[in-house]
Structures are given as C-alpha cells and as structure tokens.
PDB file of C-alpha atoms in Angstrom:
ATOM      1  CA  UNK T   1       0.073   0.039  -0.038  1.00 35.00           C
ATOM      2  CA  UNK T   2       1.408   3.461  -1.036  1.00 36.00           C
ATOM      3  CA  UNK T   3       0.401   6.796   0.503  1.00 38.00           C
ATOM      4  CA  UNK T   4       1.622  10.296   1.445  1.00 36.00           C
ATOM      5  CA  UNK T   5       3.995  10.323   4.311  1.00 33.00           C
ATOM      6  CA  UNK T   6       3.822  13.843   5.575  1.00 44.00           C
ATOM      7  CA  UNK T   7       5.950  16.084   7.922  1.00 47.00           C
ATOM      8  CA  UNK T   8       2.995  15.882  10.256  1.00 47.00           C
ATOM      9  CA  UNK T   9       3.236  12.252  10.209  1.00 47.00           C
ATOM     10  CA  UNK T  10       6.912  12.313  11.049  1.00 46.00           C
ATOM     11  CA  UNK T  11       6.547  14.860  13.784  1.00 49.00           C
ATOM     12  CA  UNK T  12       3.657  12.710  15.418  1.00 51.00           C
ATOM     13  CA  UNK T  13       5.783   9.807  15.840  1.00 53.00           C
ATOM     14  CA  UNK T  14       8.279  11.916  18.056  1.00 64.00           C
ATOM     15  CA  UNK T  15       5.908  14.280  19.671  1.00 79.00           C
ATOM     16  CA  UNK T  16       6.772  15.754  23.000  1.00 84.00           C
ATOM     17  CA  UNK T  17       5.114  14.046  26.025  1.00 91.00           C
ATOM     18  CA  UNK T  18       2.789  15.850  28.468  1.00 93.00           C
ATOM     19  CA  UNK T  19       3.592  16.898  32.114  1.00 93.00           C
ATOM     20  CA  UNK T  20       0.596  17.427  34.180  1.00 95.00           C
ATOM     21  CA  UNK T  21       1.371  20.126  37.020  1.00 94.00           C
ATOM     22  CA  UNK T  22      -2.207  20.243  38.596  1.00 95.00           C
ATOM     23  CA  UNK T  23      -2.988  21.518  42.044  1.00 93.00           C
ATOM     24  CA  UNK T  24      -6.574  21.011  41.657  1.00 93.00           C
ATOM     25  CA  UNK T  25      -7.184  17.208  41.907  1.00 92.00           C
ATOM     26  CA  UNK T  26     -10.632  17.534  40.199  1.00 92.00           C
ATOM     27  CA  UNK T  27      -8.848  18.384  36.817  1.00 95.00           C
ATOM     28  CA  UNK T  28      -6.317  15.533  36.839  1.00 95.00           C
ATOM     29  CA  UNK T  29      -8.782  12.775  35.303  1.00 95.00           C
ATOM     30  CA  UNK T  30     -10.447  15.165  32.756  1.00 95.00           C
ATOM     31  CA  UNK T  31      -7.145  16.550  31.365  1.00 96.00           C
ATOM     32  CA  UNK T  32      -5.379  13.198  31.109  1.00 95.00           C
ATOM     33  CA  UNK T  33      -8.308  11.924  29.095  1.00 95.00           C
ATOM     34  CA  UNK T  34      -7.995  14.973  26.706  1.00 95.00           C
ATOM     35  CA  UNK T  35      -4.022  14.213  26.531  1.00 94.00           C
ATOM     36  CA  UNK T  36      -4.869  10.476  25.781  1.00 93.00           C
ATOM     37  CA  UNK T  37      -6.994  11.647  22.686  1.00 90.00           C
ATOM     38  CA  UNK T  38      -4.114  13.649  21.317  1.00 89.00           C
ATOM     39  CA  UNK T  39      -1.966  10.479  21.222  1.00 90.00           C
ATOM     40  CA  UNK T  40       0.685  12.094  23.372  1.00 91.00           C
ATOM     41  CA  UNK T  41       1.869  10.106  26.461  1.00 92.00           C
ATOM     42  CA  UNK T  42       2.027  11.499  30.141  1.00 94.00           C
ATOM     43  CA  UNK T  43       5.183  11.653  31.977  1.00 93.00           C
ATOM     44  CA  UNK T  44       6.342  12.218  35.575  1.00 92.00           C
ATOM     45  CA  UNK T  45       8.373  15.071  36.447  1.00 89.00           C
ATOM     46  CA  UNK T  46      11.360  13.062  37.392  1.00 88.00           C
ATOM     47  CA  UNK T  47      11.239  11.620  33.790  1.00 88.00           C
ATOM     48  CA  UNK T  48      11.877  15.114  32.197  1.00 86.00           C
ATOM     49  CA  UNK T  49      15.575  15.664  32.603  1.00 83.00           C
ATOM     50  CA  UNK T  50      16.747  13.889  29.438  1.00 81.00           C
ATOM     51  CA  UNK T  51      13.536  14.886  27.189  1.00 82.00           C
ATOM     52  CA  UNK T  52      14.430  17.098  24.040  1.00 75.00           C
ATOM     53  CA  UNK T  53      10.712  18.991  24.454  1.00 80.00           C
ATOM     54  CA  UNK T  54       7.817  18.944  26.766  1.00 87.00           C
ATOM     55  CA  UNK T  55       4.258  20.223  26.943  1.00 90.00           C
ATOM     56  CA  UNK T  56       3.273  21.416  30.447  1.00 92.00           C
ATOM     57  CA  UNK T  57      -0.550  21.676  31.472  1.00 94.00           C
ATOM     58  CA  UNK T  58      -0.898  23.461  34.663  1.00 93.00           C
ATOM     59  CA  UNK T  59      -3.286  25.374  36.718  1.00 92.00           C
ATOM     60  CA  UNK T  60      -0.652  27.471  38.334  1.00 88.00           C
ATOM     61  CA  UNK T  61       0.036  31.157  37.281  1.00 82.00           C
ATOM     62  CA  UNK T  62       3.821  30.545  37.978  1.00 81.00           C
ATOM     63  CA  UNK T  63       4.567  26.829  37.705  1.00 84.00           C
ATOM     64  CA  UNK T  64       7.900  25.828  38.465  1.00 84.00           C
ATOM     65  CA  UNK T  65       8.877  24.271  35.119  1.00 81.00           C
ATOM     66  CA  UNK T  66      11.511  21.328  35.239  1.00 79.00           C
ATOM     67  CA  UNK T  67      14.637  21.454  33.348  1.00 75.00           C
ATOM     68  CA  UNK T  68      14.711  19.410  30.163  1.00 74.00           C
ATOM     69  CA  UNK T  69      17.661  18.657  27.571  1.00 66.00           C
ATOM     70  CA  UNK T  70      15.903  20.929  25.012  1.00 62.00           C
ATOM     71  CA  UNK T  71      16.187  23.986  27.310  1.00 63.00           C
ATOM     72  CA  UNK T  72      13.390  26.445  28.387  1.00 61.00           C
ATOM     73  CA  UNK T  73      12.428  27.433  24.715  1.00 58.00           C
ATOM     74  CA  UNK T  74      11.563  23.757  24.020  1.00 67.00           C
ATOM     75  CA  UNK T  75       8.975  23.639  26.780  1.00 77.00           C
ATOM     76  CA  UNK T  76       5.336  24.772  26.050  1.00 82.00           C
ATOM     77  CA  UNK T  77       3.051  25.890  28.851  1.00 86.00           C
ATOM     78  CA  UNK T  78      -0.788  25.526  28.498  1.00 90.00           C
ATOM     79  CA  UNK T  79      -2.567  26.894  31.568  1.00 91.00           C
ATOM     80  CA  UNK T  80      -6.094  25.555  32.676  1.00 93.00           C
ATOM     81  CA  UNK T  81      -8.554  26.084  35.426  1.00 93.00           C
ATOM     82  CA  UNK T  82     -11.581  24.398  36.822  1.00 91.00           C
ATOM     83  CA  UNK T  83     -13.383  27.870  37.324  1.00 90.00           C
ATOM     84  CA  UNK T  84     -13.521  30.874  34.981  1.00 85.00           C
ATOM     85  CA  UNK T  85     -10.783  33.462  34.684  1.00 79.00           C
ATOM     86  CA  UNK T  86     -11.563  36.652  33.287  1.00 68.00           C
ATOM     87  CA  UNK T  87      -9.185  38.453  30.906  1.00 61.00           C
ATOM     88  CA  UNK T  88      -6.567  35.446  30.679  1.00 69.00           C
ATOM     89  CA  UNK T  89      -5.720  32.833  28.239  1.00 78.00           C
ATOM     90  CA  UNK T  90      -6.372  30.156  30.677  1.00 88.00           C
ATOM     91  CA  UNK T  91      -8.750  27.508  29.406  1.00 91.00           C
ATOM     92  CA  UNK T  92     -11.442  26.306  31.638  1.00 92.00           C
ATOM     93  CA  UNK T  93     -12.126  22.679  31.973  1.00 94.00           C
ATOM     94  CA  UNK T  94     -14.317  20.811  30.910  1.00 91.00           C
ATOM     95  CA  UNK T  95     -16.083  23.465  28.901  1.00 92.00           C
ATOM     96  CA  UNK T  96     -12.960  24.149  26.918  1.00 90.00           C
ATOM     97  CA  UNK T  97     -11.965  20.623  26.371  1.00 92.00           C
ATOM     98  CA  UNK T  98     -11.794  20.859  22.667  1.00 91.00           C
ATOM     99  CA  UNK T  99      -9.621  23.997  22.752  1.00 89.00           C
ATOM    100  CA  UNK T 100      -7.140  21.991  25.355  1.00 91.00           C
ATOM    101  CA  UNK T 101      -6.932  19.253  22.644  1.00 90.00           C
ATOM    102  CA  UNK T 102      -6.057  21.580  19.992  1.00 85.00           C
ATOM    103  CA  UNK T 103      -3.539  23.517  22.163  1.00 85.00           C
ATOM    104  CA  UNK T 104      -1.899  20.313  22.802  1.00 87.00           C
ATOM    105  CA  UNK T 105      -1.905  19.090  19.301  1.00 82.00           C
ATOM    106  CA  UNK T 106      -1.454  15.752  18.051  1.00 79.00           C
ATOM    107  CA  UNK T 107       2.010  16.561  16.888  1.00 75.00           C
ATOM    108  CA  UNK T 108       4.878  18.900  17.638  1.00 75.00           C
ATOM    109  CA  UNK T 109       4.732  22.025  15.286  1.00 77.00           C
ATOM    110  CA  UNK T 110       7.460  23.079  12.851  1.00 84.00           C
ATOM    111  CA  UNK T 111      10.580  24.175  15.006  1.00 86.00           C
ATOM    112  CA  UNK T 112      13.010  26.001  12.539  1.00 93.00           C
ATOM    113  CA  UNK T 113      16.412  27.168  13.716  1.00 94.00           C
ATOM    114  CA  UNK T 114      18.062  29.925  11.800  1.00 97.00           C
ATOM    115  CA  UNK T 115      21.757  30.922  12.188  1.00 96.00           C
ATOM    116  CA  UNK T 116      24.139  33.160  10.221  1.00 96.00           C
ATOM    117  CA  UNK T 117      27.425  31.827   9.182  1.00 96.00           C
ATOM    118  CA  UNK T 118      29.053  35.155   9.935  1.00 94.00           C
ATOM    119  CA  UNK T 119      28.138  38.176  11.720  1.00 90.00           C
ATOM    120  CA  UNK T 120      25.712  40.568   9.850  1.00 89.00           C
ATOM    121  CA  UNK T 121      24.529  37.803   7.676  1.00 91.00           C
ATOM    122  CA  UNK T 122      20.954  38.550   8.078  1.00 93.00           C
ATOM    123  CA  UNK T 123      19.870  35.730  10.218  1.00 95.00           C
ATOM    124  CA  UNK T 124      17.326  37.728  12.354  1.00 94.00           C
ATOM    125  CA  UNK T 125      15.707  39.305   9.296  1.00 95.00           C
ATOM    126  CA  UNK T 126      15.577  36.059   7.622  1.00 96.00           C
ATOM    127  CA  UNK T 127      14.168  34.347  10.626  1.00 96.00           C
ATOM    128  CA  UNK T 128      11.392  37.048  10.893  1.00 94.00           C
ATOM    129  CA  UNK T 129      10.311  36.512   7.137  1.00 95.00           C
ATOM    130  CA  UNK T 130      10.492  32.908   7.775  1.00 96.00           C
ATOM    131  CA  UNK T 131       8.045  33.166  10.828  1.00 94.00           C
ATOM    132  CA  UNK T 132       5.721  34.957   8.725  1.00 92.00           C
ATOM    133  CA  UNK T 133       5.663  32.507   6.043  1.00 92.00           C
ATOM    134  CA  UNK T 134       5.302  29.835   8.567  1.00 91.00           C
ATOM    135  CA  UNK T 135       2.345  31.335  10.031  1.00 87.00           C
ATOM    136  CA  UNK T 136       0.429  30.227   6.825  1.00 76.00           C
ATOM    137  CA  UNK T 137      -1.064  26.671   7.937  1.00 68.00           C
ATOM    138  CA  UNK T 138       0.294  24.963   4.759  1.00 59.00           C
ATOM    139  CA  UNK T 139      -1.229  22.858   1.974  1.00 57.00           C
ATOM    140  CA  UNK T 140      -2.564  20.130   4.306  1.00 51.00           C
ATOM    141  CA  UNK T 141      -3.320  22.385   7.177  1.00 51.00           C
ATOM    142  CA  UNK T 142      -1.206  20.659   9.699  1.00 51.00           C
ATOM    143  CA  UNK T 143       1.473  23.405  10.212  1.00 53.00           C
ATOM    144  CA  UNK T 144      -0.242  25.775  12.413  1.00 55.00           C
ATOM    145  CA  UNK T 145      -3.530  28.093  13.157  1.00 62.00           C
ATOM    146  CA  UNK T 146      -2.290  31.140  11.085  1.00 80.00           C
ATOM    147  CA  UNK T 147       0.235  32.548  13.748  1.00 86.00           C
ATOM    148  CA  UNK T 148       3.641  31.620  14.462  1.00 90.00           C
ATOM    149  CA  UNK T 149       6.427  32.251  17.149  1.00 89.00           C
ATOM    150  CA  UNK T 150       9.613  34.077  16.656  1.00 92.00           C
ATOM    151  CA  UNK T 151      11.971  33.100  19.437  1.00 90.00           C
ATOM    152  CA  UNK T 152      15.154  35.094  20.299  1.00 91.00           C
ATOM    153  CA  UNK T 153      17.284  32.066  20.985  1.00 88.00           C
ATOM    154  CA  UNK T 154      20.760  33.908  20.716  1.00 86.00           C
ATOM    155  CA  UNK T 155      22.607  34.432  23.876  1.00 80.00           C
ATOM    156  CA  UNK T 156      24.559  37.231  22.721  1.00 79.00           C
ATOM    157  CA  UNK T 157      21.822  39.238  21.329  1.00 76.00           C
ATOM    158  CA  UNK T 158      20.682  42.716  22.738  1.00 76.00           C
ATOM    159  CA  UNK T 159      17.578  42.382  24.609  1.00 74.00           C
ATOM    160  CA  UNK T 160      14.291  43.444  22.552  1.00 76.00           C
ATOM    161  CA  UNK T 161      16.018  43.260  19.090  1.00 82.00           C
ATOM    162  CA  UNK T 162      13.379  41.428  17.247  1.00 87.00           C
ATOM    163  CA  UNK T 163      10.759  43.820  18.556  1.00 86.00           C
ATOM    164  CA  UNK T 164      12.930  46.746  17.664  1.00 84.00           C
ATOM    165  CA  UNK T 165      13.367  45.018  13.968  1.00 86.00           C
ATOM    166  CA  UNK T 166       9.510  44.751  13.467  1.00 86.00           C
ATOM    167  CA  UNK T 167       8.628  48.012  14.921  1.00 79.00           C
ATOM    168  CA  UNK T 168       6.799  46.787  17.800  1.00 75.00           C
ATOM    169  CA  UNK T 169       8.289  48.874  20.453  1.00 67.00           C
ATOM    170  CA  UNK T 170       7.000  51.820  18.375  1.00 56.00           C
ATOM    171  CA  UNK T 171       3.647  50.396  17.762  1.00 50.00           C
ATOM    172  CA  UNK T 172       3.027  49.081  20.949  1.00 48.00           C
ATOM    173  CA  UNK T 173       1.530  45.941  19.718  1.00 48.00           C
ATOM    174  CA  UNK T 174       1.818  43.625  22.969  1.00 47.00           C
ATOM    175  CA  UNK T 175      -1.147  41.316  23.012  1.00 45.00           C
ATOM    176  CA  UNK T 176      -3.509  41.324  26.139  1.00 40.00           C
ATOM    177  CA  UNK T 177      -3.029  38.643  28.575  1.00 40.00           C
ATOM    178  CA  UNK T 178       0.008  37.460  26.840  1.00 46.00           C
ATOM    179  CA  UNK T 179       2.946  39.232  28.519  1.00 54.00           C
ATOM    180  CA  UNK T 180       5.500  36.776  27.315  1.00 71.00           C
ATOM    181  CA  UNK T 181       4.650  37.421  23.574  1.00 81.00           C
ATOM    182  CA  UNK T 182       4.738  40.421  21.555  1.00 84.00           C
ATOM    183  CA  UNK T 183       2.482  40.327  18.716  1.00 85.00           C
ATOM    184  CA  UNK T 184       3.230  41.899  15.286  1.00 86.00           C
ATOM    185  CA  UNK T 185       0.616  40.756  12.662  1.00 84.00           C
ATOM    186  CA  UNK T 186       0.586  36.875  12.888  1.00 86.00           C
ATOM    187  CA  UNK T 187       4.056  36.605  14.362  1.00 90.00           C
ATOM    188  CA  UNK T 188       4.549  36.546  18.244  1.00 88.00           C
ATOM    189  CA  UNK T 189       7.887  37.518  19.376  1.00 89.00           C
ATOM    190  CA  UNK T 190       9.302  35.454  22.273  1.00 86.00           C
ATOM    191  CA  UNK T 191      12.478  36.426  24.343  1.00 79.00           C
ATOM    192  CA  UNK T 192      13.229  33.013  25.621  1.00 61.00           C
ATOM    193  CA  UNK T 193      15.734  34.312  28.194  1.00 55.00           C
ATOM    194  CA  UNK T 194      12.883  36.386  29.937  1.00 50.00           C
ATOM    195  CA  UNK T 195      10.508  33.432  29.964  1.00 48.00           C
ATOM    196  CA  UNK T 196      10.498  29.965  31.735  1.00 46.00           C
ATOM    197  CA  UNK T 197       8.937  28.362  28.754  1.00 50.00           C
ATOM    198  CA  UNK T 198       6.981  29.225  25.439  1.00 51.00           C
ATOM    199  CA  UNK T 199       3.454  30.209  26.868  1.00 50.00           C
ATOM    200  CA  UNK T 200       0.440  28.922  24.920  1.00 50.00           C
ATOM    201  CA  UNK T 201      -2.930  30.747  24.566  1.00 45.00           C
ATOM    202  CA  UNK T 202      -6.014  29.113  23.749  1.00 41.00           C
ATOM    203  CA  UNK T 203      -4.918  28.310  20.243  1.00 47.00           C
ATOM    204  CA  UNK T 204      -3.372  25.165  18.555  1.00 53.00           C
ATOM    205  CA  UNK T 205       0.260  24.781  18.945  1.00 68.00           C
ATOM    206  CA  UNK T 206       2.024  27.157  16.662  1.00 79.00           C
ATOM    207  CA  UNK T 207       5.411  26.882  14.570  1.00 86.00           C
ATOM    208  CA  UNK T 208       8.465  28.081  15.922  1.00 88.00           C
ATOM    209  CA  UNK T 209      11.269  29.986  14.287  1.00 93.00           C
ATOM    210  CA  UNK T 210      14.232  30.529  16.348  1.00 92.00           C
ATOM    211  CA  UNK T 211      16.723  33.227  15.706  1.00 94.00           C
ATOM    212  CA  UNK T 212      20.025  31.769  16.958  1.00 92.00           C
ATOM    213  CA  UNK T 213      22.477  34.335  15.711  1.00 91.00           C
ATOM    214  CA  UNK T 214      25.863  32.434  15.185  1.00 90.00           C
ATOM    215  CA  UNK T 215      25.043  29.514  17.586  1.00 89.00           C
ATOM    216  CA  UNK T 216      26.098  26.004  16.519  1.00 89.00           C
ATOM    217  CA  UNK T 217      23.232  24.487  14.737  1.00 89.00           C
ATOM    218  CA  UNK T 218      24.400  21.013  15.440  1.00 84.00           C
ATOM    219  CA  UNK T 219      24.210  21.545  19.237  1.00 82.00           C
ATOM    220  CA  UNK T 220      20.587  22.539  19.243  1.00 80.00           C
ATOM    221  CA  UNK T 221      18.124  20.220  20.900  1.00 72.00           C
ATOM    222  CA  UNK T 222      16.168  17.215  19.306  1.00 70.00           C
ATOM    223  CA  UNK T 223      12.894  19.353  18.862  1.00 71.00           C
ATOM    224  CA  UNK T 224      14.207  21.553  16.228  1.00 83.00           C
ATOM    225  CA  UNK T 225      12.986  19.826  12.931  1.00 83.00           C
ATOM    226  CA  UNK T 226      14.846  21.954  10.651  1.00 91.00           C
ATOM    227  CA  UNK T 227      18.331  23.977  10.700  1.00 94.00           C
ATOM    228  CA  UNK T 228      18.868  26.900   8.401  1.00 97.00           C
ATOM    229  CA  UNK T 229      22.061  28.525   7.594  1.00 97.00           C
ATOM    230  CA  UNK T 230      22.270  32.072   6.159  1.00 98.00           C
ATOM    231  CA  UNK T 231      25.181  32.744   3.979  1.00 98.00           C
ATOM    232  CA  UNK T 232      26.281  35.863   2.497  1.00 97.00           C
ATOM    233  CA  UNK T 233      27.761  35.518  -0.837  1.00 96.00           C
ATOM    234  CA  UNK T 234      31.343  36.289   0.074  1.00 95.00           C
ATOM    235  CA  UNK T 235      34.533  34.092  -0.133  1.00 95.00           C
ATOM    236  CA  UNK T 236      35.085  33.929   3.521  1.00 95.00           C
ATOM    237  CA  UNK T 237      31.342  33.259   4.389  1.00 96.00           C
ATOM    238  CA  UNK T 238      31.064  30.689   1.830  1.00 97.00           C
ATOM    239  CA  UNK T 239      34.264  28.848   2.714  1.00 96.00           C
ATOM    240  CA  UNK T 240      33.091  28.868   6.431  1.00 96.00           C
ATOM    241  CA  UNK T 241      29.747  27.516   5.461  1.00 96.00           C
ATOM    242  CA  UNK T 242      31.312  24.530   3.584  1.00 96.00           C
ATOM    243  CA  UNK T 243      33.067  23.354   6.854  1.00 94.00           C
ATOM    244  CA  UNK T 244      29.845  23.845   8.789  1.00 93.00           C
ATOM    245  CA  UNK T 245      27.744  21.850   6.200  1.00 92.00           C
ATOM    246  CA  UNK T 246      30.583  19.088   6.163  1.00 90.00           C
ATOM    247  CA  UNK T 247      30.086  18.757   9.751  1.00 86.00           C
ATOM    248  CA  UNK T 248      26.259  18.962  10.042  1.00 81.00           C
ATOM    249  CA  UNK T 249      24.904  17.804   6.645  1.00 73.00           C
ATOM    250  CA  UNK T 250      20.929  18.218   7.369  1.00 85.00           C
ATOM    251  CA  UNK T 251      21.297  21.941   6.775  1.00 93.00           C
ATOM    252  CA  UNK T 252      19.420  23.978   4.607  1.00 96.00           C
ATOM    253  CA  UNK T 253      21.567  26.700   3.087  1.00 97.00           C
ATOM    254  CA  UNK T 254      20.005  30.381   2.123  1.00 98.00           C
ATOM    255  CA  UNK T 255      22.600  32.055   0.089  1.00 98.00           C
ATOM    256  CA  UNK T 256      22.104  35.892   0.352  1.00 96.00           C
ATOM    257  CA  UNK T 257      23.388  37.762  -2.787  1.00 95.00           C
ATOM    258  CA  UNK T 258      25.180  40.854  -2.240  1.00 91.00           C
ATOM    259  CA  UNK T 259      26.061  43.542  -4.924  1.00 85.00           C
ATOM    260  CA  UNK T 260      29.752  43.605  -5.888  1.00 83.00           C
ATOM    261  CA  UNK T 261      30.330  40.666  -3.982  1.00 83.00           C
ATOM    262  CA  UNK T 262      32.901  39.603  -6.697  1.00 84.00           C
ATOM    263  CA  UNK T 263      31.685  35.826  -6.801  1.00 91.00           C
ATOM    264  CA  UNK T 264      30.193  34.239  -9.701  1.00 92.00           C
ATOM    265  CA  UNK T 265      27.419  31.514  -9.202  1.00 93.00           C
ATOM    266  CA  UNK T 266      29.832  28.860 -10.515  1.00 95.00           C
ATOM    267  CA  UNK T 267      32.549  30.017  -8.072  1.00 96.00           C
ATOM    268  CA  UNK T 268      30.088  30.034  -5.127  1.00 95.00           C
ATOM    269  CA  UNK T 269      29.069  26.445  -5.970  1.00 96.00           C
ATOM    270  CA  UNK T 270      32.528  25.284  -6.242  1.00 96.00           C
ATOM    271  CA  UNK T 271      33.620  26.902  -2.897  1.00 96.00           C
ATOM    272  CA  UNK T 272      30.443  25.756  -1.151  1.00 96.00           C
ATOM    273  CA  UNK T 273      30.510  22.054  -2.435  1.00 94.00           C
ATOM    274  CA  UNK T 274      26.732  22.037  -2.992  1.00 94.00           C
ATOM    275  CA  UNK T 275      23.914  23.981  -4.288  1.00 95.00           C
ATOM    276  CA  UNK T 276      22.078  26.297  -1.724  1.00 96.00           C
ATOM    277  CA  UNK T 277      18.561  25.268  -0.869  1.00 96.00           C
ATOM    278  CA  UNK T 278      17.544  28.850  -1.938  1.00 97.00           C
ATOM    279  CA  UNK T 279      18.825  32.156  -2.932  1.00 97.00           C
ATOM    280  CA  UNK T 280      17.941  35.423  -1.064  1.00 97.00           C
ATOM    281  CA  UNK T 281      18.132  38.066  -3.769  1.00 96.00           C
ATOM    282  CA  UNK T 282      19.770  41.464  -3.225  1.00 94.00           C
ATOM    283  CA  UNK T 283      17.155  43.950  -1.594  1.00 92.00           C
ATOM    284  CA  UNK T 284      18.205  47.438  -2.133  1.00 90.00           C
ATOM    285  CA  UNK T 285      15.390  48.740   0.389  1.00 89.00           C
ATOM    286  CA  UNK T 286      16.213  46.320   3.211  1.00 90.00           C
ATOM    287  CA  UNK T 287      18.681  48.586   5.170  1.00 87.00           C
ATOM    288  CA  UNK T 288      16.224  51.604   5.158  1.00 86.00           C
ATOM    289  CA  UNK T 289      13.318  49.451   6.275  1.00 85.00           C
ATOM    290  CA  UNK T 290      15.207  47.903   9.124  1.00 85.00           C
ATOM    291  CA  UNK T 291      16.631  51.313  10.267  1.00 83.00           C
ATOM    292  CA  UNK T 292      13.097  52.631  10.337  1.00 80.00           C
ATOM    293  CA  UNK T 293      11.442  49.667  11.879  1.00 77.00           C
ATOM    294  CA  UNK T 294       9.235  49.157   8.660  1.00 78.00           C
ATOM    295  CA  UNK T 295      10.454  45.781   8.032  1.00 85.00           C
ATOM    296  CA  UNK T 296       7.336  43.285   8.064  1.00 84.00           C
ATOM    297  CA  UNK T 297       7.182  39.518   8.030  1.00 85.00           C
ATOM    298  CA  UNK T 298       4.648  39.186   5.221  1.00 79.00           C
ATOM    299  CA  UNK T 299       3.808  40.960   1.841  1.00 73.00           C
ATOM    300  CA  UNK T 300       5.897  43.352  -0.129  1.00 75.00           C
ATOM    301  CA  UNK T 301       7.066  44.789   3.047  1.00 76.00           C
ATOM    302  CA  UNK T 302       9.195  41.473   3.540  1.00 85.00           C
ATOM    303  CA  UNK T 303      11.056  42.211   0.261  1.00 89.00           C
ATOM    304  CA  UNK T 304      13.248  39.532  -1.049  1.00 94.00           C
ATOM    305  CA  UNK T 305      13.500  37.894   2.260  1.00 94.00           C
ATOM    306  CA  UNK T 306       9.992  37.020   2.287  1.00 93.00           C
ATOM    307  CA  UNK T 307      10.147  35.446  -1.313  1.00 94.00           C
ATOM    308  CA  UNK T 308      13.210  33.314  -0.520  1.00 96.00           C
ATOM    309  CA  UNK T 309      11.345  32.378   3.050  1.00 95.00           C
ATOM    310  CA  UNK T 310       8.320  31.120   1.058  1.00 94.00           C
ATOM    311  CA  UNK T 311      10.609  29.043  -1.275  1.00 95.00           C
ATOM    312  CA  UNK T 312      12.241  27.591   1.565  1.00 95.00           C
ATOM    313  CA  UNK T 313       9.077  26.533   3.573  1.00 92.00           C
ATOM    314  CA  UNK T 314       8.042  24.806   0.210  1.00 90.00           C
ATOM    315  CA  UNK T 315      11.172  22.682   0.449  1.00 89.00           C
ATOM    316  CA  UNK T 316      10.780  22.168   4.295  1.00 86.00           C
ATOM    317  CA  UNK T 317       7.092  21.165   4.247  1.00 74.00           C
TER     318      UNK T 317
END
C-alpha cells in the first residue's frame, strides 16, 4: 500500500510528552483523558530531564517548570482552570476541552532554527520573514493555526532586538493577557531568556522559528525539526559555510546575494561544495526598512527575504 507520508506524520511519531502540574485534583482525570485523545504520552516530573521537548499543562500562574535537555524554549506551557478566569488565556475545563486538545496538538509544530555563518549575515531578518511564512497553515493544514512564534534564541543578542526590528516597540503591539509574547500581525515575538517556557494561549500549537545568531546548529535540541544557515555571497562566508555543512549535513543553506561580492554563481557552488537550498536576492530597500522599523514579516514589506522564506518553506514542508 502506498500513501503520502507528510511532515506531520513524522513529527507525530516523536511528539513531545505531556507533564501535568495540577494543584486541583478535580482536573487531573479530565485533562489526562484529553491528553490521551491527542496520542501523546504523560510523564512524571522525574522523567523530564533527558527529554528534548515537553508540553506542560498546569493550573498555576507561576509553575516551577522542570529542566529538559532541550532547554526552556523547548517547553510549551498551557494553563487550565476548573473555574472561569476573566481576561486570561487560561482554558476552563471541561468547557474548553476541545480547545485544550487543539492547544496540545497531535504532533509538535515546525521548529526551525536559523543561524548566520558570520556576523551581519541577516539571520534575524530572515528568521522574521520565515516566521511570517510559517504562520500560513500550509497545504495540508497541519502546520499551524495562522500564527507563528519568533523566538530570540541568541544568547549574545541585545534584549528586544526582534521587537525593534519589527517596529513593535514603536507600535506598542503587545497582546492583552499574553505578556511573554509581543504580537506583530501573525507573528509572536518571544524572548526566551525572559520566559520560563513558550506560553500557549487558547490556540492550537504554533510553528516556531528560532533566531540563533551564530550558534552552533548541530548543538541544538532534538525538537528542532529544521536547521537553516544564512550565508552571504562572499569568499570567507561561503568557505566557512562549507565546513559547517560538512560537519552537519542536514542543513538548508540560504545564499544571500550581495552587490559587488565578486563571486560568480559557479565560483560559489565550487567553494560551497553544493547548491544552496534557496537564494535570497539582493534587496536595495532592506537597510532603510530595518533602520526605520518598517520591515514586516509578510507581503511586499518583507521584500526579497519574504520571497526566499516562502521558497524555503516549500522545501521544508
């Protein structure tokens, strides 16, 4: 028998387990039954240390989330309550049982890590454009509810740089009741160092794009489904990328064209040792858009970065 084996099928097999951190004993059986419907397994707190990812369902406003091998940004937190909570993203159980099942999800969403081979490669800009593209549910509707999370996963970055890039500090687009997420259109910006985990509102699980700066892509947690390396079209950058790709072969290469780089296409292929996954064409307006905080994650305001991100997502899905 033949059939389509989608990315959703693959992610369901390795879906992160669920930890119940519930103080209200009346919620335990109801929530456990909902988790069973999603096909995920339930683990104890002492079993979480070596897990690459985890979904925490809790009725606490400030839960003590356990450490996992995947780090804090690989933990999703879903808050529930047995009584109504006004002005909050907390799900009331059993009334919101369907919403809880959707928030937990049957499989983990896309988790894409983006790094630059050198400083100034444009990893943050491309991460933002890729998050905008990933917010689209995709052709089979399995990759998100029309929103995506953009996570600052670069330990050396300046706090708030992604919000500044997207003009969120100027526009004041923080969502109500979602203090750990700053929403810019369909993309929620998360500063993972400021958060104990990625908090989930009453929505299905969202795709995640991590801006990793110059972090080692091979050292990221197993929950990362795709690794992307942004490579400017210069001799030092392309040669450095060749060594990285040789060590970690499962990497998508985004070649960023630069004016007057001095490298031809054939020279680039020879130095890199392979063809890039996609090419990010030069955008003469990008610098001005970034300086003004006018860069956006979708449409014409995303420029050529948005076009390249859409093409890359077609390869990933």
